[in-house]
Amino acid sequence: MKKILVTGGTGFIGSHTVVSLIEAGYTPVIIDNLDNSSDLVLDRIESISGARAEFIRGDIRSENTLNELFAKHRFEAVVHFAGLKAVGESVEKPMRYYSNNVEGSIQLLKAMDRYDCRRLVFSSSATVYGDPVSVPIKEGFALSATNPYGQSKLTVETMLRDLAAADERWEFTLLRYFNPVGAHESGLIGEEPNGIPNNLMPFIAQVAVGRLEKLSVWGGDYDTPDGTGVRDYIHVMDLAEAHIEAVKSFKPNHGCRAYNVGTGGGYSVLEMIRAFEKASNCEIPYSIEPRRSGDIASSYADPELCHRELGWHAKRGISEIMRDQWNWQRKNPNGYTVG
Ligand code: UD1
């Protein structure tokens, strides 16, 4: 019984990773404060996998909660998702981001140290590349942050690198996600953002079910083939599977390693709209609006290092992404609500 602590395990990427961990023979234990997720996810995970994940409702900033957790279980590794990710909100409430994302990670690392558990997979983001000089993006590109959310991810990355350099007992894998989308193919778990979605895919899906009227396409004058932004959209189950490979790959002298988790290709906003329309048979009304501040023209990964060192590559393409996104939204038009 290889136990893995999953912080933020009821969230979008966390819940899909919990399913993959169970399928791979691990025993995940979830800690989540449910600030941005629902505990109904736990029933759904059980329906999919046949196993009930142990769940602790709590905050990773609480030393007592973490002590209880680590005293009760012997974890092989920690997969650390807990954190906030809305860029706009992070500009308005920076301390909320530094507290949840940075202070939370510090408390977690301290508890891991106390209980002699020093393997961690960190949920990082392509946001750490800021505005990259070129695409595809390689892990060695310069890192920068353009908002407090991005800075919080970068700060934790730096902290983990420094810690691994100072003490070789620590083993860290930083997974830099590109744009996670789609849902589990059962349609039982998926993304349910709080309020109006900031991200493209949940926004399109909510337009399709009539929760939102129309999509605003932020910018039609980028230097891209059709003028709209290009991103590397990765199926959340592919992303979940990258975490399993990361957990398996820890070994002595591992140090701190960063990997891009993306497909290696990009789609424009207009291509995404068309692909969703094809999968759902719904028309998505949209209008081209001015650029969103902070957006870049094009971002996609060079995922070669992840392929070479973790043996991972994305298996699902745009048609699976759209099929599963639509299946989830259609079956759960109002997300995780009861009745
Ligand atoms: C955004 C964040 C990024 C974060 C990621 C987390 C910004 C500027 N970037 O990435 O830091 O790591 O989410 O999930 O917020 N689009 C529209 N209309 C919409 C929404 C999006 O046209 O209503 C366009 C965007 O301009 C972009 C593409 O769709 O070209 C993808 O946007 P989004 O899903 O928000 O992801 P990112 O901006 O890549």
CSV table of C-alpha atoms and ligand atoms in Angstrom, one decimal, residues 85 87-88 125-127 147 149 177-180 197-203 215-219 222 228-231 233 269 292-297 299, ligand 1:
chain,number,residue,atom,x,y,z
A,85,LYS,CA,-4.9,30.2,-9.8
A,87,VAL,CA,-4.6,35.7,-12.4
A,88,GLY,CA,-7.0,38.7,-12.2
A,125,SER,CA,2.6,26.3,-14.6
A,126,ALA,CA,3.8,27.5,-18.0
A,127,THR,CA,3.1,30.9,-16.5
A,147,ASN,CA,1.4,38.9,-11.8
A,149,TYR,CA,-0.2,34.3,-9.1
A,177,TYR,CA,1.4,22.6,-17.0
A,178,PHE,CA,0.3,24.2,-20.2
A,179,ASN,CA,-3.5,24.6,-20.6
A,180,PRO,CA,-5.4,21.7,-18.8
A,197,PRO,CA,-14.9,31.3,-15.8
A,198,ASN,CA,-11.7,33.1,-16.7
A,199,ASN,CA,-10.4,30.3,-18.9
A,200,LEU,CA,-11.4,29.6,-22.4
A,201,MET,CA,-12.6,26.0,-22.3
A,202,PRO,CA,-15.1,26.2,-19.3
A,203,PHE,CA,-16.3,29.5,-20.7
A,215,LEU,CA,-17.9,34.2,-25.7
A,216,SER,CA,-15.6,37.3,-26.0
A,217,VAL,CA,-12.5,36.4,-28.0
A,218,TRP,CA,-9.8,38.5,-26.4
A,219,GLY,CA,-7.9,39.8,-29.4
A,222,TYR,CA,-2.1,38.7,-32.6
A,228,THR,CA,-6.3,34.8,-32.1
A,229,GLY,CA,-4.2,33.5,-29.2
A,230,VAL,CA,-2.5,30.0,-29.5
A,231,ARG,CA,-2.2,27.7,-26.6
A,233,TYR,CA,-4.3,22.5,-24.6
A,269,VAL,CA,-9.2,30.4,-29.9
A,292,ARG,CA,-6.9,40.9,-22.4
A,293,SER,CA,-4.2,42.5,-20.5
A,294,GLY,CA,-1.2,40.2,-19.7
A,295,ASP,CA,-2.1,37.7,-22.5
A,296,ILE,CA,0.6,36.6,-25.0
A,297,ALA,CA,0.2,35.6,-28.6
A,299,SER,CA,2.5,29.5,-25.9
B,1,UD1,C1,-4.4,31.6,-17.9
B,1,UD1,C2,-3.5,32.5,-17.2
B,1,UD1,C3,-2.3,31.7,-16.8
B,1,UD1,C4,-2.7,30.6,-15.9
B,1,UD1,C5,-3.8,29.7,-16.5
B,1,UD1,C6,-4.3,28.8,-15.5
B,1,UD1,C7,-4.0,34.8,-17.9
B,1,UD1,C8,-3.5,36.0,-18.6
B,1,UD1,N1,-3.2,33.7,-17.9
B,1,UD1,O1,-3.7,31.1,-19.1
B,1,UD1,O2,-1.4,32.5,-16.1
B,1,UD1,O3,-1.6,29.7,-15.6
B,1,UD1,O4,-4.8,30.5,-17.1
B,1,UD1,O5,-5.4,28.1,-15.9
B,1,UD1,O6,-5.0,34.8,-17.2
B,1,UD1,N2,-9.7,33.5,-24.2
B,1,UD1,C9,-10.7,34.2,-24.8
B,1,UD1,N3,-11.9,34.4,-24.2
B,1,UD1,C10,-12.1,34.0,-22.9
B,1,UD1,C11,-11.0,33.3,-22.2
B,1,UD1,C12,-9.9,33.1,-22.9
B,1,UD1,O7,-10.5,34.6,-26.0
B,1,UD1,O8,-13.2,34.2,-22.3
B,1,UD1,C13,-8.4,33.3,-24.9
B,1,UD1,C14,-7.2,33.9,-24.2
B,1,UD1,O9,-7.0,35.2,-24.7
B,1,UD1,C15,-6.1,32.9,-24.6
B,1,UD1,C16,-6.8,31.6,-24.7
B,1,UD1,O10,-8.2,31.9,-24.9
B,1,UD1,O11,-5.6,33.2,-25.9
B,1,UD1,C17,-6.6,30.7,-23.5
B,1,UD1,O12,-7.0,31.5,-22.3
B,1,UD1,P1,-7.1,30.9,-20.9
B,1,UD1,O13,-7.9,29.6,-20.9
B,1,UD1,O14,-7.5,31.9,-19.9
B,1,UD1,O15,-5.5,30.4,-20.6
B,1,UD1,P2,-4.2,31.3,-20.5
B,1,UD1,O16,-4.4,32.7,-20.8
B,1,UD1,O17,-3.2,30.6,-21.4
